[in-house]
mmCIF file of C-alpha atoms in Angstrom:
data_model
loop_
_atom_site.group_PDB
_atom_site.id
_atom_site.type_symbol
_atom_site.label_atom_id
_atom_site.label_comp_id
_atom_site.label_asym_id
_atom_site.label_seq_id
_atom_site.Cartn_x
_atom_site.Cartn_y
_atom_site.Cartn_z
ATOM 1 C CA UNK X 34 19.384 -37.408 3.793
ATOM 2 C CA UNK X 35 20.115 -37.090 7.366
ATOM 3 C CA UNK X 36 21.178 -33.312 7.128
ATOM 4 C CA UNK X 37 17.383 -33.003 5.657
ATOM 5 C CA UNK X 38 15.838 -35.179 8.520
ATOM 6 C CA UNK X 39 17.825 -32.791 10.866
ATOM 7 C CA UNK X 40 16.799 -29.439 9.269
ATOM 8 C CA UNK X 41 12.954 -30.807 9.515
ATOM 9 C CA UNK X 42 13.275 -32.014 13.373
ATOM 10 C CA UNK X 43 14.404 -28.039 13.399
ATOM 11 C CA UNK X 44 11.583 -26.805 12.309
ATOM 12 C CA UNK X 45 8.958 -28.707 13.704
ATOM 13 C CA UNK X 46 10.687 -28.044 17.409
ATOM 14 C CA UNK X 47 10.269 -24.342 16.393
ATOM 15 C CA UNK X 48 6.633 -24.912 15.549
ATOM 16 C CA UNK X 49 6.452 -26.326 19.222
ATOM 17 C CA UNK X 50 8.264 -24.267 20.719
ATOM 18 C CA UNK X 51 5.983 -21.313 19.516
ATOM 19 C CA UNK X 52 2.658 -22.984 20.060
ATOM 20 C CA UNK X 53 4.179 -23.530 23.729
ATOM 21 C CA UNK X 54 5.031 -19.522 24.565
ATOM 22 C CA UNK X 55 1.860 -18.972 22.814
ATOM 23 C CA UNK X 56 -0.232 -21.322 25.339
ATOM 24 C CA UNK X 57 1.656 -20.635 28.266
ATOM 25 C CA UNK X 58 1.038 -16.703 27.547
ATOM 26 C CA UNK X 59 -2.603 -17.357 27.189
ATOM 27 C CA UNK X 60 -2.594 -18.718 30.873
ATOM 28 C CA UNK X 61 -0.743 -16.389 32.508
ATOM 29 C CA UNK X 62 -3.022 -13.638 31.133
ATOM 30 C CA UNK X 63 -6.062 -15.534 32.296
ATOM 31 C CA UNK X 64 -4.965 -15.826 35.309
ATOM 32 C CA UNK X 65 -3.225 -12.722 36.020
ATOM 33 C CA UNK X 66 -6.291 -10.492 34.077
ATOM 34 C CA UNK X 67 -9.761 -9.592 34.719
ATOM 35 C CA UNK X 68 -9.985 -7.081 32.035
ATOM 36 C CA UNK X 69 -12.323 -8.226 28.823
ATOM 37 C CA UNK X 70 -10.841 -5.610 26.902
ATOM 38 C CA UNK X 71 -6.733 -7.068 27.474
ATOM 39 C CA UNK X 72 -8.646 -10.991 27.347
ATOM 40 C CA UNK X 73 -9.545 -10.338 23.767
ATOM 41 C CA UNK X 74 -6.341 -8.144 22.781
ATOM 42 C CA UNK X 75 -4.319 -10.515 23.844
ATOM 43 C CA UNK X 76 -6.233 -13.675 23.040
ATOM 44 C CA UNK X 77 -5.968 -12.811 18.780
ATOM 45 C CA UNK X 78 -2.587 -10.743 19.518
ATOM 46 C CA UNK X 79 -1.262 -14.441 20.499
ATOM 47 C CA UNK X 80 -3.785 -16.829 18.074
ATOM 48 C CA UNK X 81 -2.257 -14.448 14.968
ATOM 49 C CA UNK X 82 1.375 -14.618 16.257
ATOM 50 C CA UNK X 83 1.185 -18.617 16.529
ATOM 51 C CA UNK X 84 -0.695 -18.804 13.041
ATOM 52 C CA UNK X 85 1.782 -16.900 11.682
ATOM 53 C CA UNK X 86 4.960 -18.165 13.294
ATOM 54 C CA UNK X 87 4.176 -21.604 12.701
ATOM 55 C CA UNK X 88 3.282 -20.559 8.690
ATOM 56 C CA UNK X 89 6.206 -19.081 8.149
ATOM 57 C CA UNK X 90 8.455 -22.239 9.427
ATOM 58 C CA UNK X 91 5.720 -24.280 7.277
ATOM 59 C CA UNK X 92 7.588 -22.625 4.352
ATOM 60 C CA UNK X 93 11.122 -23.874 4.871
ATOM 61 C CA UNK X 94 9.546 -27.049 6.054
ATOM 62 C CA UNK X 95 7.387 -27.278 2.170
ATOM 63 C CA UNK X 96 11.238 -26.067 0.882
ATOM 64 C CA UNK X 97 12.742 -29.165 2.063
ATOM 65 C CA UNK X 98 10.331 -31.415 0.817
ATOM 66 C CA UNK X 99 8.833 -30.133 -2.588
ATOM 67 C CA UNK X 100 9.114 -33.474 -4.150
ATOM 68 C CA UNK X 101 6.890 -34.816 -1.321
ATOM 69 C CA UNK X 102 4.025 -32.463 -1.326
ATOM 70 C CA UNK X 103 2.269 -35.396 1.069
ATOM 71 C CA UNK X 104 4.279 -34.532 3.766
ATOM 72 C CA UNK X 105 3.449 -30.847 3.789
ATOM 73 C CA UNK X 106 -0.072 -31.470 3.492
ATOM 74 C CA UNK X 107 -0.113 -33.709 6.344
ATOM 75 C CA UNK X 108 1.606 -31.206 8.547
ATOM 76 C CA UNK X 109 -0.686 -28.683 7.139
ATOM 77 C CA UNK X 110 -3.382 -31.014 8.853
ATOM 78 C CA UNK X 111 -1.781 -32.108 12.149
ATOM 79 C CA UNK X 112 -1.169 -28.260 11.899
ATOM 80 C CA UNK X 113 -4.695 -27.122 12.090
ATOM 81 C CA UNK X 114 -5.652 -29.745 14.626
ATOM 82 C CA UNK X 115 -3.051 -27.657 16.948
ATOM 83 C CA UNK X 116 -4.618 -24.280 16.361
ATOM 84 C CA UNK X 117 -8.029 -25.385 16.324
ATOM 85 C CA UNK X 118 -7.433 -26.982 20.043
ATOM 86 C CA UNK X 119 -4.845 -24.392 21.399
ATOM 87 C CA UNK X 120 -7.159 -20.931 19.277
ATOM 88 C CA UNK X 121 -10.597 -21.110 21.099
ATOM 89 C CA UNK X 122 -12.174 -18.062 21.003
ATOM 90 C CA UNK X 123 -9.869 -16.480 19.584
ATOM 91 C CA UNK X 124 -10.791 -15.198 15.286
ATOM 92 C CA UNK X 125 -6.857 -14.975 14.239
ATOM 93 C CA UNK X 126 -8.504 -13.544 10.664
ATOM 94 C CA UNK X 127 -9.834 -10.327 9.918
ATOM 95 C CA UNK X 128 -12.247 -12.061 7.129
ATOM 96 C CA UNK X 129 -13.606 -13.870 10.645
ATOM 97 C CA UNK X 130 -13.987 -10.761 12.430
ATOM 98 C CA UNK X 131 -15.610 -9.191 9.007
ATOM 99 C CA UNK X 132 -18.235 -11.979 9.058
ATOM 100 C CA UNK X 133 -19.035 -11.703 12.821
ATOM 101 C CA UNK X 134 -19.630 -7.577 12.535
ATOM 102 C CA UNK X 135 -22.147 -8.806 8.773
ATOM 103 C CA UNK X 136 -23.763 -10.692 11.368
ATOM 104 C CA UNK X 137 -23.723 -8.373 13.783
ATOM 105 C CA UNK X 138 -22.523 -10.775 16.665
ATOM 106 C CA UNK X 139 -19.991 -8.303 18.177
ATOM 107 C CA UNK X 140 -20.020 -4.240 18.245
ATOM 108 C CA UNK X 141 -17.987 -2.235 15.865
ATOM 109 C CA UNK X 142 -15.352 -0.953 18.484
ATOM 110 C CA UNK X 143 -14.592 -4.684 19.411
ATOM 111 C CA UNK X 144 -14.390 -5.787 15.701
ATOM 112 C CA UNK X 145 -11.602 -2.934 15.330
ATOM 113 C CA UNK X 146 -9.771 -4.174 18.018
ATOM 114 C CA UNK X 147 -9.646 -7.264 17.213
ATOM 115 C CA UNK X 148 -8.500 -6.362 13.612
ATOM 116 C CA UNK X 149 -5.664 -4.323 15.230
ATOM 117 C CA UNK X 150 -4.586 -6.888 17.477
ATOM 118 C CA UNK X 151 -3.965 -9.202 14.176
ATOM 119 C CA UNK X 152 -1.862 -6.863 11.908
ATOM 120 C CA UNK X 153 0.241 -5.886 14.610
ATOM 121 C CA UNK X 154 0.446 -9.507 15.420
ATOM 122 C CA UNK X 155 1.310 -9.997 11.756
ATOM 123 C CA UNK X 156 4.222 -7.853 11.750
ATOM 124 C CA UNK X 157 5.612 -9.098 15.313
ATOM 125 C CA UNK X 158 5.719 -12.701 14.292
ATOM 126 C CA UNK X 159 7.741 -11.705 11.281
ATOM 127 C CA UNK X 160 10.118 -9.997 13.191
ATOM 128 C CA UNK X 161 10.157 -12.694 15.698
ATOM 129 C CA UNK X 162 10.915 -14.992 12.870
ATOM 130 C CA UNK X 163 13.394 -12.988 11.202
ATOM 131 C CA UNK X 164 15.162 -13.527 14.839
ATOM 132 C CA UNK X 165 14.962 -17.104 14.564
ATOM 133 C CA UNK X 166 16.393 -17.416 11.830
ATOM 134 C CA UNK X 167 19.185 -15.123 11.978
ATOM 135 C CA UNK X 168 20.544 -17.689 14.675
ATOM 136 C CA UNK X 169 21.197 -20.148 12.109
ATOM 137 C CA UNK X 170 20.678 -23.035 13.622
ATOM 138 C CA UNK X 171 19.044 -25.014 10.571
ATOM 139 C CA UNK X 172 21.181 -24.667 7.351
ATOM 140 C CA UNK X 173 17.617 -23.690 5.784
ATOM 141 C CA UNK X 174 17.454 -20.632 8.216
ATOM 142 C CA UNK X 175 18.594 -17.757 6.770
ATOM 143 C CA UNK X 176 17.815 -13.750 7.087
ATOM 144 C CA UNK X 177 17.606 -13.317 3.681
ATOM 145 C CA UNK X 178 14.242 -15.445 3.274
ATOM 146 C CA UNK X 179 12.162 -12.928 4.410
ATOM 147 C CA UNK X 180 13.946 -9.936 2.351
ATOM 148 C CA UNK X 181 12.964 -11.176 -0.899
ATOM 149 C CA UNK X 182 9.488 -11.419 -2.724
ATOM 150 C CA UNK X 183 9.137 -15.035 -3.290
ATOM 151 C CA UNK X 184 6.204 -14.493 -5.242
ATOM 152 C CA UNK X 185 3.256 -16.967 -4.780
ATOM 153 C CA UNK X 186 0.749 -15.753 -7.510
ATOM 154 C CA UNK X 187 1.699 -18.196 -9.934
ATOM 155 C CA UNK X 188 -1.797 -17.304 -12.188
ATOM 156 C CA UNK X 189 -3.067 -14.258 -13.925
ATOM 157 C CA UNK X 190 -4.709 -11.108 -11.238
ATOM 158 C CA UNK X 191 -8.598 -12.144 -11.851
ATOM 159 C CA UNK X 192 -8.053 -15.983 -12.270
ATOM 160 C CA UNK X 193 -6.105 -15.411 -8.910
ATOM 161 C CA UNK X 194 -8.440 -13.294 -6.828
ATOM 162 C CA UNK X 195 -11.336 -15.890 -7.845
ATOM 163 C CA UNK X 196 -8.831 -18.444 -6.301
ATOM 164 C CA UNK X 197 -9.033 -16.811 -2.651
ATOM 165 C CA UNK X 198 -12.321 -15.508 -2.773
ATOM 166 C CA UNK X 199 -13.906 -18.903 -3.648
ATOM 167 C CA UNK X 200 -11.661 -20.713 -0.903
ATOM 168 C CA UNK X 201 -12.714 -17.730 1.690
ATOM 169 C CA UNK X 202 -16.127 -18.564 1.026
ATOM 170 C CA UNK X 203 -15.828 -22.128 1.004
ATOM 171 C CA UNK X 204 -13.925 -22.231 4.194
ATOM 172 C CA UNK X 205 -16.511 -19.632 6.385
ATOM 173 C CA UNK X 206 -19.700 -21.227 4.881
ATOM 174 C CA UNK X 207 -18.432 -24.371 6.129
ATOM 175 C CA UNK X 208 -17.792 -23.444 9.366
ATOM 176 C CA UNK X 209 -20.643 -21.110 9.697
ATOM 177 C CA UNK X 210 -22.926 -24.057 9.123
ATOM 178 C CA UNK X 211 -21.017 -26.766 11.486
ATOM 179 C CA UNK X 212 -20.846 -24.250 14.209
ATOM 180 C CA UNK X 213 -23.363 -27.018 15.891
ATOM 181 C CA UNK X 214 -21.241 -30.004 15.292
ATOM 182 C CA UNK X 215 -19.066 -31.427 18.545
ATOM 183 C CA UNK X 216 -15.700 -29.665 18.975
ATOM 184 C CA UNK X 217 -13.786 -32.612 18.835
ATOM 185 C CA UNK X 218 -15.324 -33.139 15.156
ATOM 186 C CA UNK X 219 -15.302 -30.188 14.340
ATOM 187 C CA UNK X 220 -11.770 -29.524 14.746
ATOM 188 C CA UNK X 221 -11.189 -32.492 12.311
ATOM 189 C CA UNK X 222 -13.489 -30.939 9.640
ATOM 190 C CA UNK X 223 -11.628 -27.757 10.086
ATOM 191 C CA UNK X 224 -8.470 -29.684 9.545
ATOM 192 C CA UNK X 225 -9.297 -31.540 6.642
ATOM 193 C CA UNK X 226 -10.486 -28.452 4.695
ATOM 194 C CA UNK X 227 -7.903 -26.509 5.202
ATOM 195 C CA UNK X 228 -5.510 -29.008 4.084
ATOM 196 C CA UNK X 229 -8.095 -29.859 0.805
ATOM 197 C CA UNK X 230 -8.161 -26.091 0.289
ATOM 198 C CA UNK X 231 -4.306 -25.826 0.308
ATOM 199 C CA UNK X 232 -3.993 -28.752 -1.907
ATOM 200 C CA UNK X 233 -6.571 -27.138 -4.364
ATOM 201 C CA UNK X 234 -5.092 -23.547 -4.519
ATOM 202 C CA UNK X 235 -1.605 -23.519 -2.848
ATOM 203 C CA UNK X 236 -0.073 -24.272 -6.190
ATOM 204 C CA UNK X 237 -1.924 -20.559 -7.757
ATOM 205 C CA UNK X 238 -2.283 -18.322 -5.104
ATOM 206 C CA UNK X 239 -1.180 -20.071 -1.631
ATOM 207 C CA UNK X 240 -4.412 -20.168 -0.774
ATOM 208 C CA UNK X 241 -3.924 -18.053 2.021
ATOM 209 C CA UNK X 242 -7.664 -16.552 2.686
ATOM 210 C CA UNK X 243 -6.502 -14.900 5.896
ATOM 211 C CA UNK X 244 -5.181 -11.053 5.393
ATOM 212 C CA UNK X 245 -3.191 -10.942 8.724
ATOM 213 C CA UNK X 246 -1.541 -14.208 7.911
ATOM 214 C CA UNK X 247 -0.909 -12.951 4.029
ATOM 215 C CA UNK X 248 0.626 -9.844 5.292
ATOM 216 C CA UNK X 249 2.993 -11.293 7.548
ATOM 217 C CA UNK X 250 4.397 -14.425 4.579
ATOM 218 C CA UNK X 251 4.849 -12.251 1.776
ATOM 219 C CA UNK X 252 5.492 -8.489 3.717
ATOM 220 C CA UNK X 253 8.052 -7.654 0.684
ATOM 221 C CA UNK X 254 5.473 -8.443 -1.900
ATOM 222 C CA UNK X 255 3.380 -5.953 -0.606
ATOM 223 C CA UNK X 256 5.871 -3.733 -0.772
ATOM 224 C CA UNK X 257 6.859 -4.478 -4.015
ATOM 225 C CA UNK X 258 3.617 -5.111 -5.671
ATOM 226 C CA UNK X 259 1.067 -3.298 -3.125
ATOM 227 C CA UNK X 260 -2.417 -3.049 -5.317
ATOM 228 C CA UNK X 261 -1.945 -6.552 -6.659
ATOM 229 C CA UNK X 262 -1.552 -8.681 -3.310
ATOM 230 C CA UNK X 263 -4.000 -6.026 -1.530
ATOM 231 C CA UNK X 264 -6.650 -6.860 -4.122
ATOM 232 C CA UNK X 265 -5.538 -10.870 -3.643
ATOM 233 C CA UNK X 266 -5.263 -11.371 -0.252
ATOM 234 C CA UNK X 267 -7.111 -8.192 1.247
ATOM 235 C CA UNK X 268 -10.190 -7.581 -0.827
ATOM 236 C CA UNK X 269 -10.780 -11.045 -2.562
ATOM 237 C CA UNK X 270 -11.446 -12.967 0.826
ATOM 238 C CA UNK X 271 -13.082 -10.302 2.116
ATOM 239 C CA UNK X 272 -15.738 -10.461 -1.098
ATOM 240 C CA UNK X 273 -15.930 -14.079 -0.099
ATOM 241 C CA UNK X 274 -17.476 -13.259 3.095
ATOM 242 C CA UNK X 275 -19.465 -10.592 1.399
ATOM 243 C CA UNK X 276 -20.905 -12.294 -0.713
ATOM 244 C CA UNK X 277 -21.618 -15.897 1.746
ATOM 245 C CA UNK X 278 -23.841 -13.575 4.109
ATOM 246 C CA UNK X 279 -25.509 -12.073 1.129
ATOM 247 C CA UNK X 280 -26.544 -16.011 0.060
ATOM 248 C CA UNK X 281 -27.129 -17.641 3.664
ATOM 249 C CA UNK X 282 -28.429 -14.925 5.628
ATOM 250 C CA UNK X 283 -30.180 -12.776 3.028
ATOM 251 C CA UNK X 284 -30.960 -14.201 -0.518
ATOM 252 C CA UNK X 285 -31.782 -18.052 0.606
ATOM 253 C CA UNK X 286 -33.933 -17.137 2.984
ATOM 254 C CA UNK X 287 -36.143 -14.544 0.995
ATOM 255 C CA UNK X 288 -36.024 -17.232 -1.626
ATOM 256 C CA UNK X 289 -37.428 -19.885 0.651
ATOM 257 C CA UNK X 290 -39.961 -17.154 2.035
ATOM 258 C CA UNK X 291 -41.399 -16.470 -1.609
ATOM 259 C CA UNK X 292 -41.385 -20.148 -2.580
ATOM 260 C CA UNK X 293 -43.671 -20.593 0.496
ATOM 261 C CA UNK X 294 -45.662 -17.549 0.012
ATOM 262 C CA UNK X 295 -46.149 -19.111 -3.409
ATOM 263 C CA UNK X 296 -47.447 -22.380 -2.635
ATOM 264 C CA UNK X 297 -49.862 -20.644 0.252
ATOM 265 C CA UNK X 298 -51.264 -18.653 -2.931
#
């Protein structure tokens, strides 16, 4: 029991630690850089690296403690509140920065950019974790976790590309319509989806809805079984966003227009 309570002091202090080189990088490049074009690199660059980091330590964390799936979820929570405090302005999700070019709220060249900063950012926190754990300091840390395919498609293909599409468009159209709401409740909101979201779909697919961030966790299952996690965790979420700018920005409002057009007539 106490070797247990050890290993998960371990990984949470890793979890800080990261979200602490992440935020004191972020300073130093504010204050040390003028350019808009390094701000933004930079700013998802380090976002995607902490996301990813702290997901992949969020595994041997849910490995200690799969008879308490509670806990997991609660850190899952407390989790988000971090990145949704520590992240602003910074996407972390190529599905993000595939909604903001639909809306056209940023230019294509900037959208690319920010897409590139997030797979390389993908593959660097990997590596960075592979480090970690190679120095062995939690009996739970161990190389050889990130050389095998621990599969987490625990359904059939189409049941589980509905699975992250549906949670990719339940996740954006939520945010997209509380982008009003306070920060401070917002964050909260944010939070508490996630975590319902994970609780919903973790046990099927992971519910990942993030690309980068699905990359980066299962790396050897894309290398494995390439056409079935790109068509998972690649083209489902992206369909999600597809298809919640085709309802909110296209199809409800024409169908609001002709219901009004109608009742003028």
């Amino acid at each position: 029991m106490w070797a247990e309570g050890q290993d998960t002091c371990i990984s949470l202090g890793v979890m800080l630690c990261v979200v602490l080189i992440a935020g004191v990088a972020r300073v130093l490049i504010r204050r040390h850089t003028r350019s808009t074009f390094i701000r933004v690199f930079t700013a998802e660059l380090l976002g995607t690296f902490q996301q990813c980091c702290c997901s992949h330590e969020l595994q041997v964390l849910s490995d200690l403690g799969p008879a308490n799936p509670s806990w997991t979820l609660t850190v899952i929570y407390f989790l988000s509140l971090v990145h949704g405090l520590t992240l602003v302005g910074a996407v972390s999700n190529p599905c993000g920065v595939l909604e903001q070019l639909s809306l056209e709220q940023m230019p294509l060249w900037l959208g690319f950019l920010k897409i590139f900063a997030q797979i390389l950012s993908s593959a660097f926190s990997r590596t960075f974790m592979v480090w970690v754990w190679s120095l062995g300091v939690s009996k739970r840390h161990f190389v050889e976790r990130a050389l095998k395919c621990a599969d987490p498609i625990r359904i059939p293909l189409p049941e589980a590309f509905l699975v992250e599409m549906l949670c990719s468009f339940i996740f954006h159209s939520t945010v997209m319509h509380f982008q009003e709401v306070r920060l401070k409740f917002r964050i909260h909101m944010q939070a508490a989806l996630i975590t319902f979201l994970v609780f919903s779909g973790g046990n099927l697919t992971g519910a990942v809805f993030n690309p980068a961030l699905a990359l980066s966790l299962h790396y050897q299952c894309f290398h494995e079984l390439f056409f079935n996690y790109l068509i998972v965790y690649c083209l489902a979420p992206s369909l999600g966003i597809m298809l919640m700018v085709l309802m909110f920005i296209h199809f409800l409002p024409w169908l609001h227009n002709m219901n009004r057009i109608n009742k003028n007539e």
